[in-house]
Amino acid sequence: MKVRIPQQGGMGNMSEMLKKAQKMQEEMAATQAALEEKEYEISAGGGAVTLKINGKREFLALDIDPDVVDPDDVEMLSDILIAAMNEAIKKVDSVSEEEMAKISGQMGLPGMF
């Protein structure tokens, strides 16, 4: 069985596709770097807890309203902190996914990215 190798037209398309893929990869790397530098502020418990997180998922700051610090109800404060942290991580992931989808959608290769 002989394999048919496409003539110049086919190879030109492949070359163009590789150039687009390389450009997309460069754009994704630049976008990822920019996203890692972004900071997000999230509040939970009606503003009782506010925290800052960056795109690397590193927590930068935590502010707790003294009124919610009840030594007899530490569990409530713990719940509020967990809610705030989970919301912060969801926010970072959501923004990252949206930005990367904008780039990968330019390639026009459904299901590849």
Tab-separated table of C-alpha atoms in Angstrom:
chain	number	residue	atom	x	y	z
A	1	MET	CA	0.000	0.000	0.000
A	2	LYS	CA	1.381	3.383	-1.000
A	3	VAL	CA	0.912	6.489	1.078
A	4	ARG	CA	-0.045	9.612	-0.784
A	5	ILE	CA	1.743	12.691	0.459
A	6	PRO	CA	-0.181	15.898	-0.208
A	7	GLN	CA	1.452	18.344	-2.562
A	8	GLN	CA	2.459	21.883	-1.565
A	9	GLY	CA	-1.143	22.997	-0.943
A	10	GLY	CA	-1.609	20.511	1.878
A	11	MET	CA	1.744	21.243	3.468
A	12	GLY	CA	1.052	24.958	3.304
A	13	ASN	CA	-2.147	24.437	5.284
A	14	MET	CA	-0.265	22.394	7.871
A	15	SER	CA	2.392	25.075	8.155
A	16	GLU	CA	-0.257	27.746	8.609
A	17	MET	CA	-2.005	25.665	11.262
A	18	LEU	CA	1.274	25.206	13.140
A	19	LYS	CA	1.918	28.953	13.021
A	20	LYS	CA	-1.560	29.604	14.435
A	21	ALA	CA	-1.004	27.020	17.165
A	22	GLN	CA	2.330	28.586	18.106
A	23	LYS	CA	0.779	32.060	18.190
A	24	MET	CA	-2.073	30.754	20.353
A	25	GLN	CA	0.424	29.115	22.714
A	26	GLU	CA	2.311	32.402	23.058
A	27	GLU	CA	-0.934	34.303	23.705
A	28	MET	CA	-1.990	31.752	26.312
A	29	ALA	CA	1.358	32.034	28.110
A	30	ALA	CA	1.120	35.831	28.150
A	31	THR	CA	-2.489	35.713	29.330
A	32	GLN	CA	-1.624	33.191	32.044
A	33	ALA	CA	1.170	35.441	33.303
A	34	ALA	CA	-1.198	38.426	33.380
A	35	LEU	CA	-3.884	36.397	35.159
A	36	GLU	CA	-1.404	35.307	37.831
A	37	GLU	CA	-0.713	38.967	38.619
A	38	LYS	CA	-4.390	39.892	39.007
A	39	GLU	CA	-5.837	40.334	42.481
A	40	TYR	CA	-9.402	39.622	43.528
A	41	GLU	CA	-11.258	40.752	46.641
A	42	ILE	CA	-13.997	38.471	47.939
A	43	SER	CA	-16.421	39.031	50.816
A	44	ALA	CA	-18.508	36.489	52.697
A	45	GLY	CA	-20.883	36.505	55.630
A	46	GLY	CA	-22.400	39.826	54.594
A	47	GLY	CA	-18.966	41.462	54.605
A	48	ALA	CA	-17.892	39.917	57.906
A	49	VAL	CA	-14.893	38.372	56.170
A	50	THR	CA	-13.013	39.889	53.246
A	51	LEU	CA	-9.994	38.351	51.617
A	52	LYS	CA	-7.687	39.027	48.720
A	53	ILE	CA	-6.325	36.339	46.439
A	54	ASN	CA	-4.150	36.513	43.350
A	55	GLY	CA	-4.297	34.519	40.136
A	56	LYS	CA	-1.793	32.021	41.521
A	57	ARG	CA	-4.373	31.151	44.200
A	58	GLU	CA	-2.204	32.705	46.906
A	59	PHE	CA	-4.140	34.450	49.664
A	60	LEU	CA	-2.756	37.937	50.182
A	61	ALA	CA	-4.926	39.454	52.900
A	62	LEU	CA	-7.676	38.527	55.312
A	63	ASP	CA	-9.890	40.998	57.171
A	64	ILE	CA	-12.326	39.792	59.824
A	65	ASP	CA	-14.965	42.030	61.339
A	66	PRO	CA	-14.369	41.867	65.122
A	67	ASP	CA	-18.127	41.567	65.675
A	68	VAL	CA	-18.132	38.040	64.208
A	69	VAL	CA	-15.360	36.814	66.484
A	70	ASP	CA	-17.409	35.047	69.121
A	71	PRO	CA	-15.371	32.665	71.292
A	72	ASP	CA	-18.559	30.680	71.912
A	73	ASP	CA	-19.239	30.230	68.190
A	74	VAL	CA	-15.912	29.611	66.472
A	75	GLU	CA	-17.677	27.232	64.084
A	76	MET	CA	-19.599	30.113	62.471
A	77	LEU	CA	-16.387	32.042	61.820
A	78	SER	CA	-14.810	28.910	60.385
A	79	ASP	CA	-17.791	28.427	58.047
A	80	ILE	CA	-17.573	32.033	56.850
A	81	LEU	CA	-13.834	31.705	56.218
A	82	ILE	CA	-14.286	28.503	54.233
A	83	ALA	CA	-17.080	30.091	52.182
A	84	ALA	CA	-14.893	33.098	51.392
A	85	MET	CA	-11.912	30.943	50.403
A	86	ASN	CA	-14.004	28.688	48.189
A	87	GLU	CA	-15.611	31.676	46.494
A	88	ALA	CA	-12.187	33.247	45.913
A	89	ILE	CA	-10.841	30.099	44.243
A	90	LYS	CA	-13.981	29.831	42.081
A	91	LYS	CA	-13.530	33.445	40.988
A	92	VAL	CA	-9.893	32.905	39.977
A	93	ASP	CA	-10.781	29.717	38.082
A	94	SER	CA	-13.762	31.326	36.349
A	95	VAL	CA	-11.821	34.355	35.109
A	96	SER	CA	-8.930	32.139	33.967
A	97	GLU	CA	-11.245	29.795	32.058
A	98	GLU	CA	-13.004	32.712	30.357
A	99	GLU	CA	-9.754	34.336	29.256
A	100	MET	CA	-8.252	31.081	27.967
A	101	ALA	CA	-11.462	30.221	26.103
A	102	LYS	CA	-11.228	33.543	24.258
A	103	ILE	CA	-7.792	32.551	22.981
A	104	SER	CA	-8.436	28.903	22.194
A	105	GLY	CA	-11.670	29.811	20.406
A	106	GLN	CA	-9.662	31.786	17.846
A	107	MET	CA	-8.013	28.644	16.545
A	108	GLY	CA	-11.224	27.180	15.206
A	109	LEU	CA	-10.409	23.588	16.148
A	110	PRO	CA	-13.457	22.304	18.027
A	111	GLY	CA	-12.666	19.797	20.724
A	112	MET	CA	-8.905	20.327	20.532
A	113	PHE	CA	-8.627	22.771	23.440
